[in-house]
Amino acid sequence: MEQQPEQLTFDFDNVQAHINSESREDIKLTLGEFSGPLDLLLFLIKQEQANIFDIPIARITDEYLKYIRLMKTLDISMAADFLVMAATLIEIKSKMLLPREITGEAEEEIEDPRQELIDRLLEHQKFKNAAEMLYERVTVEQAVFVRGQIESDENNTETNASVFDLLAVFQKIMSRHKEEVQMEIEREEMSLAEMLKRIKTRVLAVGEINLIEIFGEMRSRQELVLAFIAILELVRTESVKLLQKNTFGDIILKKV
Amino acid sequence: MEIEEKQQRGIGETISIIEALIFVADEPLTVKTLAEVLDEDKETVQAAVEELARDYDGRESGLQIREIAGGWQLATRTEFHEEVRRFLKTRPSAKLSLAALETLAVIAYKQPATVPEILEIRGVQSASAIKTLLDKRLIVAKGRKETVGRPMQYGTSKDFLIQFGLKDLSELPSIEDFEDLAGGV
């Protein structure tokens, strides 16, 4: 075997597994991930320069388990699928060790325990190549630009939202609202007297405030209700009055 | 040109109008839509749009009229991507991960494909890759398969054709074409 460190990069994407193997015993994982156990197997077969149709199952299983152990020591979270494959490999390995029934004529018909795995590897390899083709296509496509949108009734942002877009926004608002409610639990409850005092002091200090501003400051439904009652109370006791400059205009709270 | 002239419109004018329509369209324009707008028959439009595409090619324009996702589209030529990017100040958008590309390849070739079928080929759970592809609108759910567990089936979308520069799914090379490569491990 070669003595100098060999560098093996495996795949077309930048998300590559990159392994420096200085010797058989010492495989160093530098970075990256395999997209799955079949990927790892293909890589190991290539590394061992083995024939995919005649996988040296004992050797590959050892290498595979070594890699799995390495992933564990490096604390790479491992998908259960990697372990399933490890079990499959061990099963095949043990089947290979069993003495084959030599029945003479039927010898060739005995199925190779590796056959299913070989088929899966070949199938996987095909789709890996297809993925590579897609990668090349999308890379070329990213060099092509189309004209930006022209404003029309259809793509007008005011009308272009689908029901699902609306739902997404609604959900966002709901979750934000939930957070607010959670905050409210931690806070002390405010009494009507406190709210009255708070609003009155504000109005007296600044002369007039827009109602929207006051309601906007309220953090919860309860506070909103309190503020509403407080304002009504203030108007009733005539320490403030409500003004509306035009129909449907903002309502202003004004010091008397 | 053996294009029949309809109405009082000449072929040159038809081509010009098609060019204008393709220019304003946000999505690839189908020959059918063009024919409806122009009130011409599809054959005339097809010939005209092909002539228009050849015209762009012939004069080495910075633009191209190309067939994509079942329609025709006006786009810049790949050769000028560096200059266009410099102007737009954009970089190539985030590429799909290896896992997402593999999953997409399986769905593109096996569609409609279910989660168990994808697992079988990829040898790994693909839930997050599927979610990524759904979020990017490259795949769409195609109902449930009437089998054990009624798994959801997925297929590729029109956006997939557009983003991967395909006229239609038949333009994808046959999956068997990748077999030769597979044997040579």
XYZ file of C-alpha atoms in Angstrom:
441
model
C 0.000 0.000 0.000
C 1.096 3.535 -0.604
C 2.981 5.225 2.146
C 2.321 8.853 1.361
C -0.899 10.331 2.664
C -3.591 10.162 0.072
C -6.358 12.658 -0.203
C -9.736 11.453 -1.195
C -12.470 13.844 -2.046
C -15.726 12.280 -2.956
C -18.459 14.191 -4.560
C -19.341 16.976 -6.773
C -20.884 19.266 -4.277
C -19.003 21.545 -1.956
C -20.630 19.709 0.889
C -18.049 17.048 0.556
C -16.671 14.399 2.738
C -12.994 14.842 2.893
C -10.848 12.165 4.329
C -7.134 12.050 4.834
C -6.009 8.567 5.324
C -2.426 8.296 6.347
C -2.524 4.605 6.854
C -5.121 1.889 7.017
C -5.225 2.176 10.758
C -5.520 5.880 10.977
C -8.342 7.472 9.080
C -8.867 11.097 9.803
C -12.130 12.718 9.047
C -11.486 16.334 8.228
C -14.933 17.623 7.472
C -18.137 16.943 5.694
C -20.802 14.347 5.730
C -22.015 11.462 3.707
C -25.520 11.830 2.519
C -26.295 8.311 3.714
C -24.976 4.838 4.472
C -25.052 3.815 0.795
C -22.865 6.797 0.020
C -20.416 5.788 2.680
C -20.341 2.236 1.340
C -19.691 3.399 -2.213
C -16.915 5.577 -0.908
C -15.328 2.713 1.012
C -15.577 0.379 -1.974
C -13.861 2.979 -4.111
C -11.243 3.535 -1.448
C -10.531 -0.173 -1.247
C -10.427 -0.247 -5.040
C -12.839 -3.128 -4.841
C -15.237 -4.335 -7.499
C -18.795 -3.386 -6.763
C -19.975 -6.733 -8.166
C -17.633 -8.653 -5.902
C -17.512 -6.713 -2.665
C -14.928 -8.020 -0.182
C -17.622 -7.965 2.454
C -15.438 -8.707 5.500
C -13.007 -5.928 4.716
C -15.693 -3.412 3.790
C -17.691 -4.242 6.918
C -14.615 -3.630 9.063
C -13.965 -0.318 7.363
C -17.601 0.640 7.667
C -17.691 -0.130 11.395
C -14.445 1.757 11.863
C -16.010 4.760 10.244
C -19.121 4.471 12.403
C -16.969 4.340 15.524
C -15.094 7.367 14.280
C -18.339 9.234 13.821
C -19.238 8.371 17.394
C -15.925 9.543 18.856
C -16.178 12.731 16.858
C -19.660 13.081 18.240
C -21.238 13.393 14.831
C -24.895 12.739 15.298
C -25.534 9.610 13.392
C -28.727 8.735 11.684
C -30.252 5.407 12.615
C -29.927 4.486 8.942
C -26.166 4.139 9.351
C -26.697 1.592 12.093
C -29.267 -0.295 10.055
C -26.690 -0.632 7.294
C -24.080 -1.806 9.799
C -26.462 -4.545 10.879
C -27.136 -5.488 7.263
C -23.418 -5.738 6.535
C -22.800 -7.935 9.556
C -25.688 -10.145 8.536
C -24.280 -10.547 5.030
C -20.842 -11.184 6.439
C -22.099 -13.968 8.667
C -24.076 -15.510 5.817
C -20.919 -15.526 3.715
C -19.109 -17.407 6.468
C -21.662 -20.180 6.551
C -20.627 -23.191 4.521
C -22.507 -23.244 1.255
C -24.503 -26.267 0.457
C -22.712 -27.905 -2.337
C -25.392 -29.720 -4.140
C -23.543 -29.891 -7.369
C -25.861 -28.719 -10.072
C -27.677 -26.108 -8.001
C -24.495 -24.314 -7.015
C -24.901 -21.458 -9.403
C -28.474 -20.903 -8.418
C -27.660 -20.178 -4.797
C -28.100 -16.502 -4.445
C -25.145 -14.457 -3.360
C -26.043 -12.903 0.033
C -24.544 -9.706 -1.311
C -26.838 -9.483 -4.311
C -29.522 -7.326 -2.737
C -26.933 -4.904 -1.440
C -25.196 -4.765 -4.821
C -28.510 -3.972 -6.504
C -29.206 -1.219 -4.035
C -25.731 0.238 -4.449
C -26.062 0.254 -8.230
C -29.492 1.819 -8.032
C -28.213 4.404 -5.587
C -25.220 5.147 -7.781
C -27.519 5.797 -10.725
C -29.476 8.383 -8.786
C -26.313 9.880 -7.422
C -25.201 10.428 -10.998
C -28.621 11.848 -11.802
C -28.241 14.217 -8.843
C -24.914 15.311 -10.247
C -26.546 16.004 -13.597
C -29.214 18.102 -11.840
C -26.483 19.969 -10.004
C -24.777 20.817 -13.272
C -28.044 21.924 -14.813
C -28.966 24.218 -11.950
C -25.485 25.705 -11.967
C -25.804 26.586 -15.640
C -29.334 27.882 -15.067
C -28.093 30.256 -12.405
C -26.128 32.051 -15.079
C -29.368 32.926 -16.883
C -31.427 35.898 -15.824
C -34.941 36.862 -16.740
C -36.525 40.257 -16.662
C -37.944 41.490 -13.379
C -41.685 41.631 -12.879
C -43.801 44.259 -14.504
C -46.565 45.596 -12.303
C -49.952 44.296 -13.286
C -53.186 43.497 -11.522
C -52.148 39.914 -11.140
C -48.751 40.408 -9.602
C -49.705 43.461 -7.629
C -48.610 42.744 -4.097
C -51.957 43.883 -2.808
C -53.801 41.130 -4.584
C -51.212 38.475 -5.120
C -51.470 36.819 -1.715
C -52.991 33.372 -1.787
C -55.102 31.963 1.003
C -52.034 30.071 2.182
C -49.970 33.242 2.351
C -52.699 34.765 4.473
C -52.766 31.735 6.725
C -49.009 31.940 7.166
C -49.244 35.586 8.204
C -52.144 34.841 10.489
C -50.186 32.057 12.144
C -47.256 34.406 12.672
C -49.504 36.965 14.323
C -51.075 34.296 16.506
C -47.727 33.016 17.680
C -46.571 36.544 18.409
C -49.745 37.072 20.373
C -49.120 33.922 22.362
C -45.715 35.234 23.366
C -47.303 38.416 24.578
C -49.788 36.525 26.672
C -46.960 34.572 28.252
C -45.287 37.813 29.234
C -48.483 38.991 30.820
C -48.528 36.120 33.284
C -45.227 37.204 34.713
C -46.279 40.781 35.179
C -48.248 42.118 38.086
C -51.850 42.777 37.388
C -52.791 46.370 37.023
C -55.825 47.739 38.797
C -58.341 50.152 37.341
C -57.191 52.830 39.795
C -53.626 52.479 38.580
C -54.717 52.678 34.969
C -56.822 55.748 35.687
C -53.882 57.417 37.323
C -51.523 56.464 34.550
C -53.697 57.835 31.762
C -54.657 60.950 33.687
C -51.034 61.809 34.439
C -50.157 61.313 30.771
C -52.943 63.593 29.558
C -52.234 66.266 32.111
C -48.573 66.207 31.230
C -48.848 66.471 27.459
C -52.212 68.154 26.994
C -53.605 65.789 24.368
C -52.943 62.256 23.205
C -54.223 60.191 20.340
C -56.284 57.247 21.609
C -54.511 54.956 19.191
C -51.269 55.783 20.930
C -52.664 54.856 24.330
C -54.215 51.610 23.161
C -51.035 50.796 21.282
C -49.085 50.810 24.515
C -51.332 48.238 26.150
C -49.720 44.837 26.339
C -52.705 42.613 26.893
C -56.384 42.337 26.395
C -56.924 42.978 30.053
C -54.947 46.186 29.951
C -56.864 47.276 26.875
C -60.158 46.774 28.668
C -58.855 48.613 31.724
C -57.664 51.505 29.572
C -61.013 51.686 27.849
C -62.917 51.782 31.147
C -60.438 54.263 32.584
C -60.924 56.624 29.649
C -64.700 56.420 29.966
C -64.353 57.126 33.673
C -62.090 60.119 33.045
C -64.566 61.543 30.553
C -67.439 60.992 32.987
C -65.657 62.774 35.834
C -64.899 65.473 33.286
C -61.208 65.671 33.850
C -60.684 65.044 30.128
C -62.743 65.183 26.940
C -62.719 63.288 23.697
C -62.309 65.043 20.363
C -62.689 63.813 16.853
C -61.649 66.291 14.201
C -63.340 64.647 11.256
C -65.645 61.699 10.594
C -63.762 58.428 11.038
C -60.739 60.465 12.128
C -58.525 59.650 15.102
C -59.989 60.290 18.517
C -57.957 62.598 20.691
C -57.961 62.632 24.471
C -57.679 66.241 25.597
C -57.128 67.911 28.939
C -60.087 70.068 29.937
C -41.248 30.427 -45.126
C -44.346 28.386 -45.704
C -46.347 30.141 -43.070
C -49.874 30.964 -44.026
C -50.835 34.526 -43.454
C -54.008 35.100 -41.568
C -55.923 38.324 -41.362
C -54.048 41.339 -42.607
C -51.091 40.720 -40.288
C -47.769 39.855 -41.885
C -45.404 37.252 -40.475
C -42.948 39.982 -39.520
C -45.560 41.711 -37.442
C -46.621 38.444 -35.812
C -43.023 37.837 -34.774
C -42.749 41.367 -33.386
C -45.918 41.032 -31.335
C -44.757 37.672 -29.960
C -41.479 39.303 -28.980
C -43.371 42.052 -27.139
C -45.595 39.543 -25.323
C -42.679 37.347 -24.279
C -40.933 40.473 -23.035
C -43.769 41.496 -20.709
C -44.636 37.985 -19.496
C -43.439 36.932 -16.063
C -43.634 33.253 -16.851
C -42.742 31.230 -19.912
C -45.496 31.874 -22.472
C -47.061 28.868 -24.111
C -47.757 28.746 -27.825
C -51.388 28.186 -26.885
C -51.583 31.469 -24.960
C -49.760 33.322 -27.727
C -52.138 31.902 -30.301
C -55.133 33.028 -28.263
C -53.855 36.562 -27.807
C -52.868 36.885 -31.449
C -55.914 35.020 -32.725
C -53.669 32.956 -34.964
C -53.416 29.212 -35.274
C -50.828 27.401 -33.202
C -48.747 26.290 -36.172
C -48.255 29.877 -37.300
C -47.290 30.947 -33.792
C -44.955 27.976 -33.324
C -43.142 28.782 -36.563
C -43.020 32.489 -35.709
C -41.611 31.970 -32.218
C -38.973 29.596 -33.567
C -38.057 32.168 -36.178
C -37.792 34.762 -33.418
C -35.489 32.506 -31.378
C -33.298 31.917 -34.449
C -33.215 35.648 -35.033
C -31.825 36.263 -31.537
C -29.249 33.530 -32.026
C -28.308 34.808 -35.449
C -27.367 38.296 -34.377
C -25.514 37.207 -31.251
C -27.831 39.120 -29.004
C -27.180 39.400 -25.286
C -30.628 37.908 -24.895
C -32.097 34.616 -25.934
C -35.608 33.423 -26.621
C -35.693 29.940 -25.219
C -38.135 27.137 -24.691
C -38.599 26.217 -21.064
C -41.261 24.534 -18.906
C -43.560 24.186 -21.881
C -43.347 27.850 -22.873
C -41.103 30.520 -24.300
C -39.070 32.970 -22.308
C -36.743 35.896 -22.837
C -33.539 35.591 -20.831
C -29.957 36.743 -20.760
C -27.282 34.546 -22.217
C -25.183 32.492 -19.848
C -21.965 33.987 -21.230
C -22.733 37.335 -19.661
C -23.594 36.118 -16.189
C -20.556 37.701 -14.550
C -21.376 41.177 -15.824
C -25.066 40.762 -15.025
C -24.238 39.639 -11.500
C -21.842 42.519 -11.020
C -24.605 44.913 -12.003
C -27.345 43.238 -9.967
C -24.924 42.732 -7.090
C -26.192 39.207 -6.631
C -24.379 36.002 -6.027
C -25.551 32.590 -7.061
C -28.301 31.650 -4.650
C -27.758 28.995 -2.039
C -27.256 25.668 -3.689
C -29.177 22.615 -2.742
C -27.443 20.178 -0.452
C -26.298 16.817 -1.708
C -29.138 15.198 0.215
C -31.724 17.516 -1.348
C -30.343 16.966 -4.865
C -30.395 13.203 -4.472
C -33.935 13.308 -3.158
C -34.941 15.548 -6.041
C -33.328 13.162 -8.521
C -35.304 10.240 -7.099
C -38.561 12.213 -7.208
C -37.889 13.515 -10.727
C -37.328 10.031 -12.110
C -39.747 8.015 -10.000
C -42.629 10.436 -9.780
C -45.005 10.128 -8.192
C -42.602 8.922 -5.493
C -43.419 8.149 -1.871
C -41.235 8.576 1.198
C -40.611 4.804 1.557
C -39.551 4.618 -2.102
C -37.112 7.483 -1.604
C -35.772 5.815 1.537
C -35.201 2.589 -0.366
C -33.043 4.253 -3.005
C -31.234 6.738 -0.826
C -30.822 4.433 2.165
C -31.539 7.318 4.472
C -34.519 9.164 5.878
C -35.220 12.153 3.678
C -37.815 14.129 5.607
C -35.777 17.324 5.900
C -34.680 17.150 2.267
C -38.317 16.773 1.215
C -39.257 19.752 3.343
C -36.516 21.851 1.752
C -37.713 20.885 -1.719
C -41.321 21.682 -0.812
C -40.288 25.048 0.647
C -38.398 25.860 -2.530
C -41.463 24.769 -4.503
C -39.414 22.338 -6.572
C -41.733 19.489 -5.686
C -45.427 19.264 -4.940
C -47.540 16.734 -3.082
C -49.504 14.564 -5.492
C -52.005 12.938 -3.174
C -51.699 9.702 -1.263
C -50.851 6.315 -2.614
C -53.505 3.675 -1.996
C -51.191 1.229 -0.291
C -50.175 0.318 3.248
C -49.904 3.483 5.324
C -51.249 5.611 2.487
C -47.941 7.468 2.031
C -47.875 10.909 0.416
C -46.652 10.986 -3.139
C -44.441 13.713 -4.546
C -43.742 14.965 -8.036
C -41.736 17.791 -9.532
C -43.284 21.211 -10.122
C -43.222 23.730 -12.944
C -40.642 25.682 -10.919
C -38.432 22.607 -11.109
C -38.532 22.738 -14.918
C -37.774 26.459 -14.871
C -34.952 26.300 -12.354
C -33.322 23.352 -14.063
C -33.793 24.771 -17.550
C -35.978 21.959 -18.879
C -38.578 22.175 -21.622
C -40.435 19.276 -20.053
C -39.701 16.113 -18.078
C -38.907 14.138 -21.218
C -35.850 16.334 -21.665
C -34.265 14.683 -18.633
C -31.751 12.088 -19.757
C -33.001 8.561 -19.212
C -32.086 7.124 -15.810
C -30.605 4.117 -17.606
C -28.036 6.463 -19.149
C -26.459 6.725 -15.740
C -26.009 2.991 -15.504
C -22.751 2.794 -17.445
C -21.227 5.180 -15.013
C -22.546 3.116 -12.126
C -20.831 -0.050 -13.246
C -17.479 1.619 -13.404
C -16.962 1.996 -9.662
